[in-house]
Coordinates of C-alpha atoms in Angstrom, one line a residue:
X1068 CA -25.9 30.0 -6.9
X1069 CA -22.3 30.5 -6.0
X1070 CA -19.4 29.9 -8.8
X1071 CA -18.0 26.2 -8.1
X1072 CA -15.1 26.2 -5.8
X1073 CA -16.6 28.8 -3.5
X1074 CA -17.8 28.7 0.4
X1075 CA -22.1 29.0 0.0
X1076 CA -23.4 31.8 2.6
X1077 CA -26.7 30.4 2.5
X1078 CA -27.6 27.3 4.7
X1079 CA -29.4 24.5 2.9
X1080 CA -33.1 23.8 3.6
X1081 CA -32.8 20.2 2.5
X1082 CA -31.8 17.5 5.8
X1083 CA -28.4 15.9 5.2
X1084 CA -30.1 12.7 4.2
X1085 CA -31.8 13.9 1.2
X1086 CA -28.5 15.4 -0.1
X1087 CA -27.3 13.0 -2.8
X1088 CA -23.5 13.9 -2.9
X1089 CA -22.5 12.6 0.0
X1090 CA -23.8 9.6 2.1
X1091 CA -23.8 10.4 6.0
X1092 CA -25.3 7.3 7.7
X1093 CA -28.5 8.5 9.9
X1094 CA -26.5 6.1 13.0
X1095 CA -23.8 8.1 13.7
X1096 CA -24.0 11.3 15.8
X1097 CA -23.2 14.4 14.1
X1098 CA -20.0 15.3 14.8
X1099 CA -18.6 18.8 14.2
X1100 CA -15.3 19.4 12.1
X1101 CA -12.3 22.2 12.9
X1102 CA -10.7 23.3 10.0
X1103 CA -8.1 24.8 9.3
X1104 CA -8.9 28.4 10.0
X1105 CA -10.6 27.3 13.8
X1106 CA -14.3 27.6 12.3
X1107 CA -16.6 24.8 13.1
X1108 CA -18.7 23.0 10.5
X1109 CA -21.2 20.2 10.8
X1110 CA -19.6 17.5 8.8
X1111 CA -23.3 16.8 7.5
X1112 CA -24.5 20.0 7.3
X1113 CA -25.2 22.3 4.3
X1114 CA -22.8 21.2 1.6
X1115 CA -21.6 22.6 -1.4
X1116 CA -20.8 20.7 -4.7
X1117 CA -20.2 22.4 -8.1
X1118 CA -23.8 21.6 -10.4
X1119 CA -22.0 20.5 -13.4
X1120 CA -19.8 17.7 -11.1
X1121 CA -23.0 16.2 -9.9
X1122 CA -25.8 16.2 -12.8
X1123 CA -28.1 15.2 -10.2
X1124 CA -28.1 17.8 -7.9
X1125 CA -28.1 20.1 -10.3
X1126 CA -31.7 19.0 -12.1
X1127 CA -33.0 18.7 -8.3
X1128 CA -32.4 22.2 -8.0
X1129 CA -30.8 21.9 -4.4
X1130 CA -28.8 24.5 -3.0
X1131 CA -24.9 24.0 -3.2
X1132 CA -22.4 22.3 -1.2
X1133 CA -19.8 24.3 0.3
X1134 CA -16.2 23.2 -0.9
X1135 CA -13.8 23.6 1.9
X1136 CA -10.7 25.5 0.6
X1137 CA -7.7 23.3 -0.6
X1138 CA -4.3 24.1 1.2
X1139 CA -2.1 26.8 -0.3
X1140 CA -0.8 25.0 -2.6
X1141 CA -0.7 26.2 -6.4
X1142 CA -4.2 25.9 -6.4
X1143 CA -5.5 24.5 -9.6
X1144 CA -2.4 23.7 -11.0
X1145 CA -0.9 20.1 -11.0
X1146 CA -3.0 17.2 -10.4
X1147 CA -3.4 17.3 -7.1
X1148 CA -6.0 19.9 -7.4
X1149 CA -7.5 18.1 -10.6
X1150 CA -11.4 17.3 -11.0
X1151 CA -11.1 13.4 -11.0
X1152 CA -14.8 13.0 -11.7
X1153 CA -14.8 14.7 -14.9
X1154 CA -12.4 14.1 -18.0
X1155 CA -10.8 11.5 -19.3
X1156 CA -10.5 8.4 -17.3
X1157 CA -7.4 7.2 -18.8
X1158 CA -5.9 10.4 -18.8
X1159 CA -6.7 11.1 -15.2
X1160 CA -5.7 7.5 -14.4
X1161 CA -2.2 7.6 -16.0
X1162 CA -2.0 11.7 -14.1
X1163 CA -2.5 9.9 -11.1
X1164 CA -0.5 6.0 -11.4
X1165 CA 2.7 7.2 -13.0
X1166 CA 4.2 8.5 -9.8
X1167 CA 3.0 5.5 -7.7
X1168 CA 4.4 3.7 -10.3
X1169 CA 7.9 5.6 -9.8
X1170 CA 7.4 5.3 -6.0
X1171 CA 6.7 1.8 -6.9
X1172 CA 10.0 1.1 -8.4
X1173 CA 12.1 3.1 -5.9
X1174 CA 10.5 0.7 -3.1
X1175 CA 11.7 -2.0 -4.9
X1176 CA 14.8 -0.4 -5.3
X1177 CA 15.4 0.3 -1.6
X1178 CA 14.6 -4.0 -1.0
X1179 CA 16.7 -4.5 -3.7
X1180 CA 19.7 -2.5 -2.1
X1181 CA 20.3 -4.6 1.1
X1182 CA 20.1 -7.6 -1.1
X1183 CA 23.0 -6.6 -3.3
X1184 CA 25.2 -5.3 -0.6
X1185 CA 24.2 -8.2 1.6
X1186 CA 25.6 -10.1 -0.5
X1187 CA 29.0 -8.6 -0.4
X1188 CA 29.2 -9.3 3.7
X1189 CA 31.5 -11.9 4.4
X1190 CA 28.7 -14.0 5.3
X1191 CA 27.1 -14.0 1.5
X1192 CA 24.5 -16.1 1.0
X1193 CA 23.5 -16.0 3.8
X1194 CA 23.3 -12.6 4.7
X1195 CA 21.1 -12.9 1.8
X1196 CA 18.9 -15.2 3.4
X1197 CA 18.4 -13.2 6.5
X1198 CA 17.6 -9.6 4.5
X1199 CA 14.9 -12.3 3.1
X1200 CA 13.2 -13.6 6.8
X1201 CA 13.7 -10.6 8.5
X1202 CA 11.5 -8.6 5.3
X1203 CA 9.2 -11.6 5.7
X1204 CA 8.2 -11.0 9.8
X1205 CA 8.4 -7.3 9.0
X1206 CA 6.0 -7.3 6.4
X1207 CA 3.7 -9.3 8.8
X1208 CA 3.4 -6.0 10.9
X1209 CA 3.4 -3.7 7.6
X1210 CA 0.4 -5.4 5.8
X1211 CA -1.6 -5.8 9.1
X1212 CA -1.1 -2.2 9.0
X1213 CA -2.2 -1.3 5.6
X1214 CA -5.9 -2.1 6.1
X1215 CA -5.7 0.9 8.0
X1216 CA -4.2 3.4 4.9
X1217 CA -6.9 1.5 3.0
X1218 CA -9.7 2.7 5.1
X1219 CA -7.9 5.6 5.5
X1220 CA -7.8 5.9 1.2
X1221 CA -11.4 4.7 0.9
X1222 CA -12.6 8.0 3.4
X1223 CA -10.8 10.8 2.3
X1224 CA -11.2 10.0 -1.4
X1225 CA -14.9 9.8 -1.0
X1226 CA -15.0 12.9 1.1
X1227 CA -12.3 14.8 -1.4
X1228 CA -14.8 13.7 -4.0
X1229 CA -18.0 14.9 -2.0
X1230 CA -16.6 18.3 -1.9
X1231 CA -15.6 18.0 1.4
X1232 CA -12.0 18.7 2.1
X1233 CA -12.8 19.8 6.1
X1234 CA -14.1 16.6 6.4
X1235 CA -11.3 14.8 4.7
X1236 CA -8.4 16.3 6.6
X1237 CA -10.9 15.2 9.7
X1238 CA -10.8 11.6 8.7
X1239 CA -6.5 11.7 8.2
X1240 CA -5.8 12.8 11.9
X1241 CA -8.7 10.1 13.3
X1242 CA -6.6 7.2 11.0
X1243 CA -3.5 8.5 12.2
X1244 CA -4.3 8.0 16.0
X1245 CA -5.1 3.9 15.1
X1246 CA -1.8 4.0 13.5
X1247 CA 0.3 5.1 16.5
X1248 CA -1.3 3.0 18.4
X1249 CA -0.9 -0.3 16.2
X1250 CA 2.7 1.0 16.0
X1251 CA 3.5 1.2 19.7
X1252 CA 2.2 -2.4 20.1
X1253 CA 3.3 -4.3 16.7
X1254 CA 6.9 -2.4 17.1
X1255 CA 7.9 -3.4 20.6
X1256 CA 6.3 -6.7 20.4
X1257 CA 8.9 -7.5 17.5
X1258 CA 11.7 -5.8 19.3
X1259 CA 11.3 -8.8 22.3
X1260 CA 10.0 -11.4 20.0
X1261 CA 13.4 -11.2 17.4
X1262 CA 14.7 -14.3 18.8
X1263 CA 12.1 -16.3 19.8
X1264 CA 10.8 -15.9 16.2
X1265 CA 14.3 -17.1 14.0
X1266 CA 14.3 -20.1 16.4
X1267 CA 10.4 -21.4 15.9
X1268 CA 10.6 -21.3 12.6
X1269 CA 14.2 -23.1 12.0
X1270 CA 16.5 -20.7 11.1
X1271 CA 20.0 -22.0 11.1
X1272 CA 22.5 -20.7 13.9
X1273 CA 24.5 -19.1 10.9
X1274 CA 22.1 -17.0 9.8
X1275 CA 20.3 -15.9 13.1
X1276 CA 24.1 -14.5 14.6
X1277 CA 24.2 -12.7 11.0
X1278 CA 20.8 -11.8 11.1
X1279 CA 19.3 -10.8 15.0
X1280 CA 20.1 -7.0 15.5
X1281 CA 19.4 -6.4 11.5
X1282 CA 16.0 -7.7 12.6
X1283 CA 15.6 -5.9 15.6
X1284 CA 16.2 -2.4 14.1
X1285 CA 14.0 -3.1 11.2
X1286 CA 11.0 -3.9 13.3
X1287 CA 12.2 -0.2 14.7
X1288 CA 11.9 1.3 11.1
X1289 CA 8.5 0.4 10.5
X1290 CA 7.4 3.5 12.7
X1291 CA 8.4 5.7 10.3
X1292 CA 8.1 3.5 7.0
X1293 CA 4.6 3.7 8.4
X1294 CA 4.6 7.4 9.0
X1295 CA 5.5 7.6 5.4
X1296 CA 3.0 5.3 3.8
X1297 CA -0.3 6.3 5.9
X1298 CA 0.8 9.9 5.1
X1299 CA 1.5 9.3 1.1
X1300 CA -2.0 7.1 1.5
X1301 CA -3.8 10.5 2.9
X1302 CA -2.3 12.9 -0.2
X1303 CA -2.9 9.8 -2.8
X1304 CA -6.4 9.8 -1.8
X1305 CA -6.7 13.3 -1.8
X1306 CA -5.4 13.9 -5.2
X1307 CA -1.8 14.8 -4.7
X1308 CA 0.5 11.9 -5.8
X1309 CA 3.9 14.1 -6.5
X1310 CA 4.8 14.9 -2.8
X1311 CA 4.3 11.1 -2.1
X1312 CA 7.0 10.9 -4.9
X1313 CA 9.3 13.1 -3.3
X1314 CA 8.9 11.9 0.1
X1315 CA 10.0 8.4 -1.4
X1316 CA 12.6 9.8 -3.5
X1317 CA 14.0 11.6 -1.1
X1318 CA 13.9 8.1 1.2
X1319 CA 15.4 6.0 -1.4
X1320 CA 18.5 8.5 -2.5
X1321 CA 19.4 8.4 1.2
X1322 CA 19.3 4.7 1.6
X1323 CA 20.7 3.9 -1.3
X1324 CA 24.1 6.5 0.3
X1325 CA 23.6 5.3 3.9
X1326 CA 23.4 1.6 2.8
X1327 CA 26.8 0.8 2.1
X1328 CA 28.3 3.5 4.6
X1329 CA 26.8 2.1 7.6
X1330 CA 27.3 -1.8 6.4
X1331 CA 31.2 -1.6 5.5
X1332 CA 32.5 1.4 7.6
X1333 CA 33.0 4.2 4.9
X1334 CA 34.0 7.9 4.9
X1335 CA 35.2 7.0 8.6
X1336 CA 31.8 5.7 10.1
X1337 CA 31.8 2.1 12.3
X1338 CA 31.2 -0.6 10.4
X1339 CA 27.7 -2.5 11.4
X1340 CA 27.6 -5.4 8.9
X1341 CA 24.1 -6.2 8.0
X1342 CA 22.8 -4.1 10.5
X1343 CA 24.0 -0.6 9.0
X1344 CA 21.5 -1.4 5.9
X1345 CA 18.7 -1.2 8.8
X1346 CA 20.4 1.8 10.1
X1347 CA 20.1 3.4 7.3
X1348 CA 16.5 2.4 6.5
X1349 CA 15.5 4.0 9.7
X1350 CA 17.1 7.4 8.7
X1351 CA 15.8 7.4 5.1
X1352 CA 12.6 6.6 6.0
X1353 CA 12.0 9.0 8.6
X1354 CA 13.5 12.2 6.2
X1355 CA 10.8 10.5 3.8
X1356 CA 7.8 10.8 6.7
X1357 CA 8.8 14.6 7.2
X1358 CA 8.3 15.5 3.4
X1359 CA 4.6 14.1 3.5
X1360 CA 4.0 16.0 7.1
X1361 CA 5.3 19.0 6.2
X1362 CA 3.1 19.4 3.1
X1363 CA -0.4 17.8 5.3
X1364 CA 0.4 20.2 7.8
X1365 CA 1.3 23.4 5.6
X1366 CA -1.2 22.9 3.5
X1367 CA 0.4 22.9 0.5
X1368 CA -1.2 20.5 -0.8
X1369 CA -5.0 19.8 -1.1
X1370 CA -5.3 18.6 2.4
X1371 CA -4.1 20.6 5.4
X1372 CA -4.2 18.9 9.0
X1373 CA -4.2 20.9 12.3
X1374 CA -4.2 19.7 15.4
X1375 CA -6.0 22.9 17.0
X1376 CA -9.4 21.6 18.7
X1377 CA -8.6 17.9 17.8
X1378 CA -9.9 15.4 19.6
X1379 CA -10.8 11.3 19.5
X1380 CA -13.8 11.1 17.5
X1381 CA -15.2 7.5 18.0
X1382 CA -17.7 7.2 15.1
X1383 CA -15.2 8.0 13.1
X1384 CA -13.1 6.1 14.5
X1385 CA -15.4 3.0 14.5
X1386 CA -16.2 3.4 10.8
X1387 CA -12.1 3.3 9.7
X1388 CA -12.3 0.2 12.3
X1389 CA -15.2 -1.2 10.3
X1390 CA -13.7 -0.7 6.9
X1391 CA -10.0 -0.9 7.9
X1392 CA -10.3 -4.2 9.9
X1393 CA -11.3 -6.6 7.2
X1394 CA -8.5 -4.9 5.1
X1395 CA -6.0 -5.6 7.4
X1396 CA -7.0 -9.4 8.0
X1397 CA -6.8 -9.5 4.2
X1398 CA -2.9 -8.2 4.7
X1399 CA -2.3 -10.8 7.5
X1400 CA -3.4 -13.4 5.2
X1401 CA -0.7 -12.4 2.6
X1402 CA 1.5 -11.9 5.4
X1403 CA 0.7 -15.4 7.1
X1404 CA 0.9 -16.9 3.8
X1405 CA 4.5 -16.0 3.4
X1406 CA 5.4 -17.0 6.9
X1407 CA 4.0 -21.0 6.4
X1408 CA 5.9 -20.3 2.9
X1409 CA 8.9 -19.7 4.8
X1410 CA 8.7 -22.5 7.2
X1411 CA 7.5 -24.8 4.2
X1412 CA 11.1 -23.9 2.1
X1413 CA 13.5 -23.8 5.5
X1414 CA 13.9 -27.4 5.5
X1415 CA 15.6 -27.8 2.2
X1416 CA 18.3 -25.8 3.6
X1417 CA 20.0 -22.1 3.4
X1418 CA 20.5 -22.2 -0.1
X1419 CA 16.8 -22.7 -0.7
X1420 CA 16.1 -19.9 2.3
X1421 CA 18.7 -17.9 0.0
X1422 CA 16.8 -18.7 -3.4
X1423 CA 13.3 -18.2 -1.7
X1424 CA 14.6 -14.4 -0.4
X1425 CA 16.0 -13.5 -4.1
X1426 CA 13.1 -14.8 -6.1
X1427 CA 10.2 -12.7 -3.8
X1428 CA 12.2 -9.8 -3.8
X1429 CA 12.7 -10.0 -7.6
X1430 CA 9.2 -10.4 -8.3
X1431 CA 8.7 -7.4 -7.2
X1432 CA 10.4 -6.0 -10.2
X1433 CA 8.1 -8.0 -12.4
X1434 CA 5.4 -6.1 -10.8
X1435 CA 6.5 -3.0 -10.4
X1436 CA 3.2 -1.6 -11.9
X1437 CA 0.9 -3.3 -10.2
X1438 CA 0.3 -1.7 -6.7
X1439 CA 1.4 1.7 -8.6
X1440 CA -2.0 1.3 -11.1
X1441 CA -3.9 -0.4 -8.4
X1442 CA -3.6 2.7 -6.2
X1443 CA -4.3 5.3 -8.7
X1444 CA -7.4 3.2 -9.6
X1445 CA -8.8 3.1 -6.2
X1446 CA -8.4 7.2 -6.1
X1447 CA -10.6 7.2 -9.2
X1448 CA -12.9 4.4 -8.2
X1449 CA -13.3 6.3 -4.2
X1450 CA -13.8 9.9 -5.2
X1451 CA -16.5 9.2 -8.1
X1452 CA -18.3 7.0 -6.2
X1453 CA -18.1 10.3 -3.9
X1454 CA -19.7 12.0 -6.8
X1455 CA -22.3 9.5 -7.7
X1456 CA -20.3 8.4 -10.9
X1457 CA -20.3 4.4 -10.2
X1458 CA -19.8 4.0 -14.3
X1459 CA -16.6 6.6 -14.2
X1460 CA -15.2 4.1 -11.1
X1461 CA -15.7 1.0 -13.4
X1462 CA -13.9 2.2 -16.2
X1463 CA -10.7 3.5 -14.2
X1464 CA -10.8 -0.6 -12.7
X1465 CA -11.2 -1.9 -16.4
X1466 CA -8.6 0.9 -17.8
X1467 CA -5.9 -0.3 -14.9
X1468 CA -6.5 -3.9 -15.9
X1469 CA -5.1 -2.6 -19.2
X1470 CA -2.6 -0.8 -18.0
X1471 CA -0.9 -3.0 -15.6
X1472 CA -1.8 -6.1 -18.1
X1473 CA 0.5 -4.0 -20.6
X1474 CA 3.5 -3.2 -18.3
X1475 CA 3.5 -7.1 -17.2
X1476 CA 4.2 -8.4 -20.3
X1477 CA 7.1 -5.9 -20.9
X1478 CA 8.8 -6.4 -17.9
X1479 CA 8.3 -10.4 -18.4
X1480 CA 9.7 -10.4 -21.5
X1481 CA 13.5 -9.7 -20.3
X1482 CA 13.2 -11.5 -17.4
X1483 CA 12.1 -14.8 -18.8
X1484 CA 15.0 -14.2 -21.5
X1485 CA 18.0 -13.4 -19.2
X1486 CA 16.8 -14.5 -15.7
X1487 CA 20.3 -15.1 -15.0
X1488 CA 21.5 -12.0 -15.5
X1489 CA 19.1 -10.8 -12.5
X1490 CA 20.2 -13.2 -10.2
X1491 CA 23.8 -12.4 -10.9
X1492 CA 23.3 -8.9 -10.0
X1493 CA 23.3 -10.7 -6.2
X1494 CA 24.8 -13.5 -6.4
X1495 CA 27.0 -16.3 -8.1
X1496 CA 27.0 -18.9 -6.3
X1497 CA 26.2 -21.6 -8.3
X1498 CA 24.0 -23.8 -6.5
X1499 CA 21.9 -20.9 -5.9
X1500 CA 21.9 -19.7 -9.3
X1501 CA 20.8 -23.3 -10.6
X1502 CA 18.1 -23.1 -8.1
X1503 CA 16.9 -19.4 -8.7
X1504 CA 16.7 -18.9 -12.6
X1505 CA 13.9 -21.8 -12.8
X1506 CA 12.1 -20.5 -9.9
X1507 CA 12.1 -16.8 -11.3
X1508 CA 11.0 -18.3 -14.7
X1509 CA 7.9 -19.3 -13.0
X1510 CA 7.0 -16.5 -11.2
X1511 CA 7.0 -14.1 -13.6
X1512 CA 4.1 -15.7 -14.6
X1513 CA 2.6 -15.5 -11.6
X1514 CA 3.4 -12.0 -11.1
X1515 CA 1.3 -11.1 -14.6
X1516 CA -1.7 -12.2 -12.2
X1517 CA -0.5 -10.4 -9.5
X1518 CA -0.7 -7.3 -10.9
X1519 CA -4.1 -7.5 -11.9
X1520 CA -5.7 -9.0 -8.3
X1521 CA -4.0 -5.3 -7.1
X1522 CA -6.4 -3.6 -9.0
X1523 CA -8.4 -4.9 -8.3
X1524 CA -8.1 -5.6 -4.6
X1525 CA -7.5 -1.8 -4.4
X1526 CA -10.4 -0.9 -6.6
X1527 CA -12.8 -2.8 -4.2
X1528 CA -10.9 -2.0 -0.4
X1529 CA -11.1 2.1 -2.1
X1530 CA -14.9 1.3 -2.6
X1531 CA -15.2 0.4 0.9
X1532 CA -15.8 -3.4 -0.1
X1533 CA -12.8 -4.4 2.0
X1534 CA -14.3 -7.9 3.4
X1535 CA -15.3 -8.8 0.2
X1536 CA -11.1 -8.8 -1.0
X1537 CA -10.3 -10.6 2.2
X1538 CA -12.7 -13.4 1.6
X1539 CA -11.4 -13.9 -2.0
X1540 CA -7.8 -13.4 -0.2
X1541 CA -8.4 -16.4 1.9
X1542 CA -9.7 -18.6 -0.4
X1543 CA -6.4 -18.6 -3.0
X1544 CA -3.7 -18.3 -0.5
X1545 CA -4.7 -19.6 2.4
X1546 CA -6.9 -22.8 0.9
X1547 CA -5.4 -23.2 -2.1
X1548 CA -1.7 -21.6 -2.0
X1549 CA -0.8 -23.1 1.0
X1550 CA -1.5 -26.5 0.6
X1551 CA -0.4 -26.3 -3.0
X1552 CA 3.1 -25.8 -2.4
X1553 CA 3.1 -28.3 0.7
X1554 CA 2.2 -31.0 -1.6
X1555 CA 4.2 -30.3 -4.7
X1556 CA 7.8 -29.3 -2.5
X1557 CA 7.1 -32.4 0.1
X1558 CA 4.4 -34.1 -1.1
X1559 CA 5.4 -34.8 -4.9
X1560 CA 9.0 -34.4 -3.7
X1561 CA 9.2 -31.3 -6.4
X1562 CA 11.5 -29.9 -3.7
X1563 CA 11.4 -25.7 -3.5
X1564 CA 10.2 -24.7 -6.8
X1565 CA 7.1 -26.3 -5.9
X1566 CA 6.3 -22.9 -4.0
X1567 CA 6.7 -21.4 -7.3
X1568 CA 4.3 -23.7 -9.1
X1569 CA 1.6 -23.1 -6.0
X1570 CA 2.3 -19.4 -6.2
X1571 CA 1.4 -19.1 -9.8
X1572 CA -1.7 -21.3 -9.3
X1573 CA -2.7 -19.1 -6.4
X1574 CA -2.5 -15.6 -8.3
X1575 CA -4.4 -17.1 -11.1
X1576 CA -7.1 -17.8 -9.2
X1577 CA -6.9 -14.7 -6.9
X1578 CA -7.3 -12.4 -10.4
X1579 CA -10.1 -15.1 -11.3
X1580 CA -12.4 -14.9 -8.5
X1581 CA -12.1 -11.3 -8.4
X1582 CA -13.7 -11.0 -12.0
X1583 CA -17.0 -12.2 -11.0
X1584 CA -16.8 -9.4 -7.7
X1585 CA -16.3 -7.0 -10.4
X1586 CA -19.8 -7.8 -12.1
X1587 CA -22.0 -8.7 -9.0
X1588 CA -21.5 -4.9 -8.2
X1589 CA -21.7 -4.8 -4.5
X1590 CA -18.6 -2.6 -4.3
X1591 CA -20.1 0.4 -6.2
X1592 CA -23.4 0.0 -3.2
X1593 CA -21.0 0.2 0.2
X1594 CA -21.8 3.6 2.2
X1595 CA -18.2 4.8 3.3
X1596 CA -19.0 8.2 4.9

């Protein structure tokens, strides 16, 4: 038997089915992989899989599964070359969640950016207000997106933990054709749409002058925000969280320069108002894309893509379709959510719009942790399901409850304490200071169950169980969110901070329905690859 890590030179006797570290469903066609050296390999052919990471295949005697060779990287060191299915789970969990964490917070950062030089424009407030509707409609292409880097997370991560690295790096190109595709349509489409959309749903004449070509470039930038994200997605899964880091690093240190340059004229540029902190977006992000590429496509990371003999492989394609699809109608839910929560608060004026922007985007803050744990537990959860370890994947879910659970009630802490400090940071307008503090109050709360329906939701959509998260998706924001904050702004006349009341309901029962998903167990049963 061959020491773990190396290629095996003798073909397997056993058929692929019988082979229990990796699932290859009998339906699809066999489909042959090129990696990165130009040989060919059967994708469910002879496998290799060190003994001691699979108990099982050990005591059944079967012949090894060949690892493909990581990139040439440091192999071994760092963790993106780290065993995930053996160790410590909470060790291995933090390894993995501290830079998504740090990523995390440097998103936030970025959002939190335009807001405080936005309101520095002559326009204040309300340039405020349209950072806030024109994040909203972009995120609406972003999460219906995402279900696309979950599929993408959920196949590589179970092919990274089948021993399967040829396989994996197969996978990333397939999910990166749906991308560029989705792209091409979703970022023209808001290009033409910019002012057809601020009209339907009310915007004031104020802020759509202020807010139109700011719009228009940022539906630009989420070509290579996207770049950036489906490529982090591919190295998260994979194992490698630190050039994900850098990449967004990288991104936010240039935004955070560009910002203020392009927005008020400095160091002898032209002065685009709100429209330089979209500018700016567009450059950071791309210099972020090219930090994740480089490393796929070097191979100096676990991974490494090349596009020699690629070609459109529609099994695969179908299965990221299959998983990715009901992912991505979980995202346009959110995302559809906050568009009726936008036309529900325009009514009650641009102040409200104003107060609505700076209380989502603060929220943020109060969950900084959760997508960052949420991510790292779906790696763990993916690639030991990939190594038949369904008990390891449960207790990085329960151990990023913890986690995230922990870092909530930190971060709440200061915020319910000084909330007006925060707002300050943006504004001082009174009226929307006297309308802000009470509504942040109430979502810190909110964000406390927030953070753990991430982990959850990324747990199961890592898992594969991706229709599962949009069912439960549906039922708290669209049936009960919704409706909620109709009836307690107009309804009950509670005016906007009856969003924030609905919003907190909504999360509470998000994390709550997700807790018996957790026990039924289905996710731990959903063949991926």
């Amino acid at each position: 038997m061959n020491e773990p890590g190396e290629r095996s030179t003798q073909p397997s006797d056993d058929p692929p089915s019988t082979n229990p570290g990796l699932y290859i469903d009998p339906a699809l066609p066999r489909f042959r992989v090129a990696s990165p050296d130009g040989i060919q390999s059967p994708a469910n052919g002879p496998f290799h899989f060190p003994p001691e990471a699979s108990p099982s295949i050990a005591a059944a005697g079967r012949s090894p599964i060949p690892s493909a060779p990581a990139g040439r990287g440091p192999g071994g060191r760092g963790h993106a070359h780290a065993d995930l299915t053996t160790g410590s789970v909470p060790r291995h969990l933090w390894a993995l969640a501290w830079p998504q964490w740090l990523e995390n917070v440097l998103g936030i950062l970025d959002q939190l950016v335009d807001l405080f030089w936005a309101g520095r424009l002559p326009s204040g407030f309300r340039a405020i207000a349209g950072v806030g509707v024109t994040l909203t409609f972009v995120q609406f292409g972003l999460m219906a997106r995402q279900g696309m880097d979950q599929a993408l997370r959920a196949m590589v991560s179970r092919a990274v933990g089948a021993g399967d690295t040829h396989l994996a790096n197969h996978i990333a190109l397939q999910a990166f054709t749906l991308n560029i595709i989705y792209l091409l349509i979703i970022v023209s489409a808001g290009w033409l749409a910019t002012d057809i959309l601020l009209i339907t749903f009310g915007v004031s004449d104020e802020i759509r002058t202020e807010t139109a070509l700011y719009m228009r470039v940022e539906f630009l930038s989420m070509a290579p925000l996207a770049f950036r994200g489906m490529s982090g997605a591919a190295l998260q899964a994979s194992g490698d969280v630190i050039t994900p880091l850098k990449a967004t690093t990288l991104a936010r240190i240039l935004g955070v320069v560009f910002t203020p340059i392009l927005m008020f004229g400095w160091l002898g540029f032209p002065a685009y108002g709100l429209m330089g902190a979209a500018l700016a977006n567009v450059i950071a992000q791309g210099a972020g894309a090219a930090v994740n590429f480089y490393a796929l496509f070097r191979g100096t990371s676990r991974l490494h893509l090349t596009l020699r003999n690629y070609k459109l492989d529609f099994p695969i394609l179908s299965r990221l379709l299959r998983i990715g699809v009901p992912a991505s109608l979980g995202g346009l839910e959110r995302a559809i959510s906050q568009l009726i929560l936008l036309r529900i608060v325009t009514p009650f004026g641009d102040v409200a719009l104003s107060g609505y922007a700076l209380t989502r985007r603060i929220e943020n803050v109060a969950n900084f942790g959760g997508m960052g744990v949420g991510n790292a537990a779906g790696v763990m959860v993916g690639q030991n399901l990939g190594a038949e370890r369904p008990e390891r994947s449960k207790q990085a879910l329960r151990w990023g409850l913890l986690v995230v659970l922990g870092i909530s009630v930190v971060v709440a802490i200061p915020m319910l304490t000084f909330p007006g400090l925060f707002v300050s940071i943006f504004t001082t307008q009174p009226d929307v200071m006297d309308l802000t503090i009470p509504w942040l109050r109430i979502l810190v709360f909110g964000a406390i169950f927030l953070g753990m329906g991430q982990v959850f939701q990324q747990s199961f959509n890592v898992a594969g169980d991706t229709i599962t998260v949009a069912i439960v998706t549906f039922l708290s924001l669209i049936l009960i969110e919704i409706p909620l904050a109709w009836f307690f702004s107009h309804g009950l006349g509670i005016g906007p901070l009856g969003l924030g009341w609905a919003h907190l309901i909504g999360m509470g029962m998000r994390a709550g329905l997700f807790v018996p998903v957790y026990f039924w167990g289905h996710w731990l049963k959903v063949k991926v690859i």
